Amino acid sequence: PRWIAPALWGIVGMGILLIGVRMAPLRTASLTGPPFVAANVENNPNAEPVAAAVWLKHHPAQARRVFNSYRIGGYLTWMGIPDWIDGRTGFWIQTSHRFTAYATVIDDHTSPRPVIAAAHPTSILAPTSSPWIWGIVGWRGWHVAWHQQGWTILVSSTSGS
């Protein structure tokens, strides 16, 4: 009869749907952990950038707009700290000038001052080894507020300006 083929497809479709519903918790479980951060960082609160994020969480006025290193933006987002750039490469390349500006600073070793001035950050978080971060100290009141575990946070007496 004609009804057998549609009935079979309906049964197969329900089976696929039930399998998908059953597996959904397995897929979303990975969303509960911090993105783009190594497991040892997640499990060690003294490792980078965890300690820097804790400092920012305890200083919300400085955490309103963080000019950050690209590789930790996803972690800052997960921690609820507004980041300037994060690991969504495709998003930034297609929709924003931020990735281009960031790449220029990092790849060409040019001064990030114009990019920082345009971003109006309340703080800057970057690896201590970044060659450009030390060129910011003293400019427009930027100074080291926190320095530990390979990360440096700068704040400015004129933040946001």
PDB file of C-alpha atoms in Angstrom:
ATOM      1  CA  PRO A   1       0.000   0.000   0.000  1.00  0.00           C
ATOM      2  CA  ARG A   2       0.951   3.623  -0.509  1.00  0.00           C
ATOM      3  CA  TRP A   3       0.910   4.552   3.187  1.00  0.00           C
ATOM      4  CA  ILE A   4       3.833   2.241   4.092  1.00  0.00           C
ATOM      5  CA  ALA A   5       6.637   4.443   2.649  1.00  0.00           C
ATOM      6  CA  PRO A   6       5.474   7.665   4.373  1.00  0.00           C
ATOM      7  CA  ALA A   7       4.903   5.778   7.619  1.00  0.00           C
ATOM      8  CA  LEU A   8       8.408   4.328   7.499  1.00  0.00           C
ATOM      9  CA  TRP A   9       9.924   7.743   6.823  1.00  0.00           C
ATOM     10  CA  GLY A  10       7.910   9.132   9.722  1.00  0.00           C
ATOM     11  CA  ILE A  11       9.254   6.440  12.040  1.00  0.00           C
ATOM     12  CA  VAL A  12      12.810   7.024  10.841  1.00  0.00           C
ATOM     13  CA  GLY A  13      12.377  10.784  11.279  1.00  0.00           C
ATOM     14  CA  MET A  14      11.098  10.366  14.836  1.00  0.00           C
ATOM     15  CA  GLY A  15      14.030   8.096  15.622  1.00  0.00           C
ATOM     16  CA  ILE A  16      16.501  10.696  14.345  1.00  0.00           C
ATOM     17  CA  LEU A  17      14.724  13.421  16.303  1.00  0.00           C
ATOM     18  CA  LEU A  18      14.824  11.384  19.519  1.00  0.00           C
ATOM     19  CA  ILE A  19      18.511  10.610  19.049  1.00  0.00           C
ATOM     20  CA  GLY A  20      19.187  14.331  18.498  1.00  0.00           C
ATOM     21  CA  VAL A  21      17.251  15.311  21.611  1.00  0.00           C
ATOM     22  CA  ARG A  22      19.040  12.644  23.622  1.00  0.00           C
ATOM     23  CA  MET A  23      22.472  13.826  22.446  1.00  0.00           C
ATOM     24  CA  ALA A  24      21.805  17.574  22.891  1.00  0.00           C
ATOM     25  CA  PRO A  25      23.123  17.640  26.490  1.00  0.00           C
ATOM     26  CA  LEU A  26      26.368  16.101  25.260  1.00  0.00           C
ATOM     27  CA  ARG A  27      26.883  18.921  22.761  1.00  0.00           C
ATOM     28  CA  THR A  28      25.968  21.746  25.121  1.00  0.00           C
ATOM     29  CA  ALA A  29      28.055  20.431  28.008  1.00  0.00           C
ATOM     30  CA  SER A  30      31.160  21.847  26.339  1.00  0.00           C
ATOM     31  CA  LEU A  31      29.595  25.314  26.431  1.00  0.00           C
ATOM     32  CA  THR A  32      29.792  25.417  30.211  1.00  0.00           C
ATOM     33  CA  GLY A  33      33.585  25.713  30.272  1.00  0.00           C
ATOM     34  CA  PRO A  34      35.682  28.682  29.269  1.00  0.00           C
ATOM     35  CA  PRO A  35      36.382  28.847  25.535  1.00  0.00           C
ATOM     36  CA  PHE A  36      39.870  29.004  24.068  1.00  0.00           C
ATOM     37  CA  VAL A  37      41.556  28.307  27.398  1.00  0.00           C
ATOM     38  CA  ALA A  38      43.744  25.301  28.108  1.00  0.00           C
ATOM     39  CA  ALA A  39      42.433  22.812  30.676  1.00  0.00           C
ATOM     40  CA  ASN A  40      45.262  23.535  33.111  1.00  0.00           C
ATOM     41  CA  VAL A  41      44.293  27.228  33.095  1.00  0.00           C
ATOM     42  CA  GLU A  42      40.663  26.378  33.830  1.00  0.00           C
ATOM     43  CA  ASN A  43      41.632  24.196  36.787  1.00  0.00           C
ATOM     44  CA  ASN A  44      44.302  26.502  38.236  1.00  0.00           C
ATOM     45  CA  PRO A  45      42.975  29.866  39.460  1.00  0.00           C
ATOM     46  CA  ASN A  46      46.526  31.246  39.679  1.00  0.00           C
ATOM     47  CA  ALA A  47      47.298  30.586  36.017  1.00  0.00           C
ATOM     48  CA  GLU A  48      46.988  33.130  33.249  1.00  0.00           C
ATOM     49  CA  PRO A  49      44.604  34.821  32.441  1.00  0.00           C
ATOM     50  CA  VAL A  50      42.439  33.661  35.332  1.00  0.00           C
ATOM     51  CA  ALA A  51      44.099  35.868  37.940  1.00  0.00           C
ATOM     52  CA  ALA A  52      43.824  38.913  35.666  1.00  0.00           C
ATOM     53  CA  ALA A  53      40.122  38.230  35.124  1.00  0.00           C
ATOM     54  CA  VAL A  54      39.628  37.931  38.885  1.00  0.00           C
ATOM     55  CA  TRP A  55      41.317  41.310  39.353  1.00  0.00           C
ATOM     56  CA  LEU A  56      39.024  42.839  36.727  1.00  0.00           C
ATOM     57  CA  LYS A  57      35.937  41.288  38.342  1.00  0.00           C
ATOM     58  CA  HIS A  58      36.975  42.910  41.647  1.00  0.00           C
ATOM     59  CA  HIS A  59      37.472  46.280  39.913  1.00  0.00           C
ATOM     60  CA  PRO A  60      34.291  46.704  37.836  1.00  0.00           C
ATOM     61  CA  ALA A  61      34.991  50.348  36.994  1.00  0.00           C
ATOM     62  CA  GLN A  62      38.150  49.263  35.168  1.00  0.00           C
ATOM     63  CA  ALA A  63      36.409  46.251  33.581  1.00  0.00           C
ATOM     64  CA  ARG A  64      33.765  48.228  31.677  1.00  0.00           C
ATOM     65  CA  ARG A  65      35.773  48.288  28.413  1.00  0.00           C
ATOM     66  CA  VAL A  66      38.873  46.124  28.281  1.00  0.00           C
ATOM     67  CA  PHE A  67      41.339  46.494  25.428  1.00  0.00           C
ATOM     68  CA  ASN A  68      42.613  42.931  25.382  1.00  0.00           C
ATOM     69  CA  SER A  69      44.847  40.424  23.709  1.00  0.00           C
ATOM     70  CA  TYR A  70      42.975  38.571  20.956  1.00  0.00           C
ATOM     71  CA  ARG A  71      43.575  35.099  22.335  1.00  0.00           C
ATOM     72  CA  ILE A  72      41.837  35.760  25.658  1.00  0.00           C
ATOM     73  CA  GLY A  73      38.774  37.638  24.430  1.00  0.00           C
ATOM     74  CA  GLY A  74      36.634  34.505  24.492  1.00  0.00           C
ATOM     75  CA  TYR A  75      37.666  33.847  28.074  1.00  0.00           C
ATOM     76  CA  LEU A  76      36.842  37.414  29.114  1.00  0.00           C
ATOM     77  CA  THR A  77      33.435  37.116  27.446  1.00  0.00           C
ATOM     78  CA  TRP A  78      32.800  33.860  29.305  1.00  0.00           C
ATOM     79  CA  MET A  79      33.759  35.586  32.565  1.00  0.00           C
ATOM     80  CA  GLY A  80      31.283  38.399  31.848  1.00  0.00           C
ATOM     81  CA  ILE A  81      33.973  41.008  31.220  1.00  0.00           C
ATOM     82  CA  PRO A  82      33.357  43.156  28.117  1.00  0.00           C
ATOM     83  CA  ASP A  83      36.233  42.583  25.724  1.00  0.00           C
ATOM     84  CA  TRP A  84      37.431  44.623  22.781  1.00  0.00           C
ATOM     85  CA  ILE A  85      38.198  41.647  20.546  1.00  0.00           C
ATOM     86  CA  ASP A  86      37.781  37.906  20.872  1.00  0.00           C
ATOM     87  CA  GLY A  87      38.338  34.633  19.070  1.00  0.00           C
ATOM     88  CA  ARG A  88      35.447  34.911  16.620  1.00  0.00           C
ATOM     89  CA  THR A  89      37.829  35.461  13.716  1.00  0.00           C
ATOM     90  CA  GLY A  90      35.233  35.191  10.966  1.00  0.00           C
ATOM     91  CA  PHE A  91      32.925  37.610  12.745  1.00  0.00           C
ATOM     92  CA  TRP A  92      35.608  40.247  13.170  1.00  0.00           C
ATOM     93  CA  ILE A  93      37.076  39.892   9.695  1.00  0.00           C
ATOM     94  CA  GLN A  94      33.666  40.252   8.083  1.00  0.00           C
ATOM     95  CA  THR A  95      31.965  42.820  10.287  1.00  0.00           C
ATOM     96  CA  SER A  96      34.433  45.049  12.023  1.00  0.00           C
ATOM     97  CA  HIS A  97      37.499  47.176  11.627  1.00  0.00           C
ATOM     98  CA  ARG A  98      38.701  45.935  15.033  1.00  0.00           C
ATOM     99  CA  PHE A  99      40.424  42.814  13.731  1.00  0.00           C
ATOM    100  CA  THR A 100      42.226  44.787  11.025  1.00  0.00           C
ATOM    101  CA  ALA A 101      43.357  47.371  13.563  1.00  0.00           C
ATOM    102  CA  TYR A 102      44.475  44.652  15.970  1.00  0.00           C
ATOM    103  CA  ALA A 103      46.366  42.782  13.232  1.00  0.00           C
ATOM    104  CA  THR A 104      48.119  45.986  12.210  1.00  0.00           C
ATOM    105  CA  VAL A 105      49.330  46.593  15.748  1.00  0.00           C
ATOM    106  CA  ILE A 106      50.411  42.994  16.320  1.00  0.00           C
ATOM    107  CA  ASP A 107      51.808  42.114  12.883  1.00  0.00           C
ATOM    108  CA  ASP A 108      53.366  45.422  11.885  1.00  0.00           C
ATOM    109  CA  HIS A 109      54.554  46.301  15.396  1.00  0.00           C
ATOM    110  CA  THR A 110      53.083  49.756  14.977  1.00  0.00           C
ATOM    111  CA  SER A 111      52.025  51.842  17.930  1.00  0.00           C
ATOM    112  CA  PRO A 112      48.583  50.854  19.223  1.00  0.00           C
ATOM    113  CA  ARG A 113      47.971  54.381  20.504  1.00  0.00           C
ATOM    114  CA  PRO A 114      45.532  55.392  17.721  1.00  0.00           C
ATOM    115  CA  VAL A 115      43.640  52.107  18.090  1.00  0.00           C
ATOM    116  CA  ILE A 116      43.491  52.459  21.870  1.00  0.00           C
ATOM    117  CA  ALA A 117      42.422  56.094  21.626  1.00  0.00           C
ATOM    118  CA  ALA A 118      39.557  55.101  19.294  1.00  0.00           C
ATOM    119  CA  ALA A 119      38.509  52.187  21.540  1.00  0.00           C
ATOM    120  CA  HIS A 120      38.149  54.344  24.695  1.00  0.00           C
ATOM    121  CA  PRO A 121      39.034  51.474  27.042  1.00  0.00           C
ATOM    122  CA  THR A 122      38.805  51.624  30.810  1.00  0.00           C
ATOM    123  CA  SER A 123      41.696  49.156  31.035  1.00  0.00           C
ATOM    124  CA  ILE A 124      44.209  47.312  28.879  1.00  0.00           C
ATOM    125  CA  LEU A 125      44.985  43.629  29.412  1.00  0.00           C
ATOM    126  CA  ALA A 126      47.858  42.126  27.457  1.00  0.00           C
ATOM    127  CA  PRO A 127      50.660  39.645  27.884  1.00  0.00           C
ATOM    128  CA  THR A 128      53.578  41.192  29.709  1.00  0.00           C
ATOM    129  CA  SER A 129      55.776  40.108  26.806  1.00  0.00           C
ATOM    130  CA  SER A 130      53.852  42.277  24.315  1.00  0.00           C
ATOM    131  CA  PRO A 131      56.375  44.734  22.894  1.00  0.00           C
ATOM    132  CA  TRP A 132      53.812  47.530  22.592  1.00  0.00           C
ATOM    133  CA  ILE A 133      52.290  47.493  26.069  1.00  0.00           C
ATOM    134  CA  TRP A 134      55.266  49.218  27.684  1.00  0.00           C
ATOM    135  CA  GLY A 135      55.030  52.031  25.140  1.00  0.00           C
ATOM    136  CA  ILE A 136      51.597  52.845  26.555  1.00  0.00           C
ATOM    137  CA  VAL A 137      52.755  53.354  30.142  1.00  0.00           C
ATOM    138  CA  GLY A 138      52.828  57.080  30.849  1.00  0.00           C
ATOM    139  CA  TRP A 139      50.789  58.001  27.755  1.00  0.00           C
ATOM    140  CA  ARG A 140      47.485  59.703  28.661  1.00  0.00           C
ATOM    141  CA  GLY A 141      47.872  58.656  32.277  1.00  0.00           C
ATOM    142  CA  TRP A 142      48.135  54.909  31.619  1.00  0.00           C
ATOM    143  CA  HIS A 143      49.941  53.058  34.391  1.00  0.00           C
ATOM    144  CA  VAL A 144      50.367  49.498  35.641  1.00  0.00           C
ATOM    145  CA  ALA A 145      47.545  48.548  37.990  1.00  0.00           C
ATOM    146  CA  TRP A 146      48.209  44.822  38.109  1.00  0.00           C
ATOM    147  CA  HIS A 147      51.091  42.685  36.909  1.00  0.00           C
ATOM    148  CA  GLN A 148      51.309  38.970  37.535  1.00  0.00           C
ATOM    149  CA  GLN A 149      51.644  35.555  35.914  1.00  0.00           C
ATOM    150  CA  GLY A 150      52.658  36.883  32.511  1.00  0.00           C
ATOM    151  CA  TRP A 151      49.819  39.411  32.206  1.00  0.00           C
ATOM    152  CA  THR A 152      49.695  43.154  32.769  1.00  0.00           C
ATOM    153  CA  ILE A 153      46.668  45.360  33.344  1.00  0.00           C
ATOM    154  CA  LEU A 154      46.991  49.056  32.655  1.00  0.00           C
ATOM    155  CA  VAL A 155      44.490  51.658  33.781  1.00  0.00           C
ATOM    156  CA  SER A 156      44.417  55.357  33.135  1.00  0.00           C
ATOM    157  CA  SER A 157      43.603  58.268  35.365  1.00  0.00           C
ATOM    158  CA  THR A 158      41.691  59.530  32.328  1.00  0.00           C
ATOM    159  CA  SER A 159      40.125  56.165  31.320  1.00  0.00           C
ATOM    160  CA  GLY A 160      37.516  56.329  28.629  1.00  0.00           C
ATOM    161  CA  SER A 161      38.798  59.567  27.192  1.00  0.00           C
TER     162      SER A 161
END
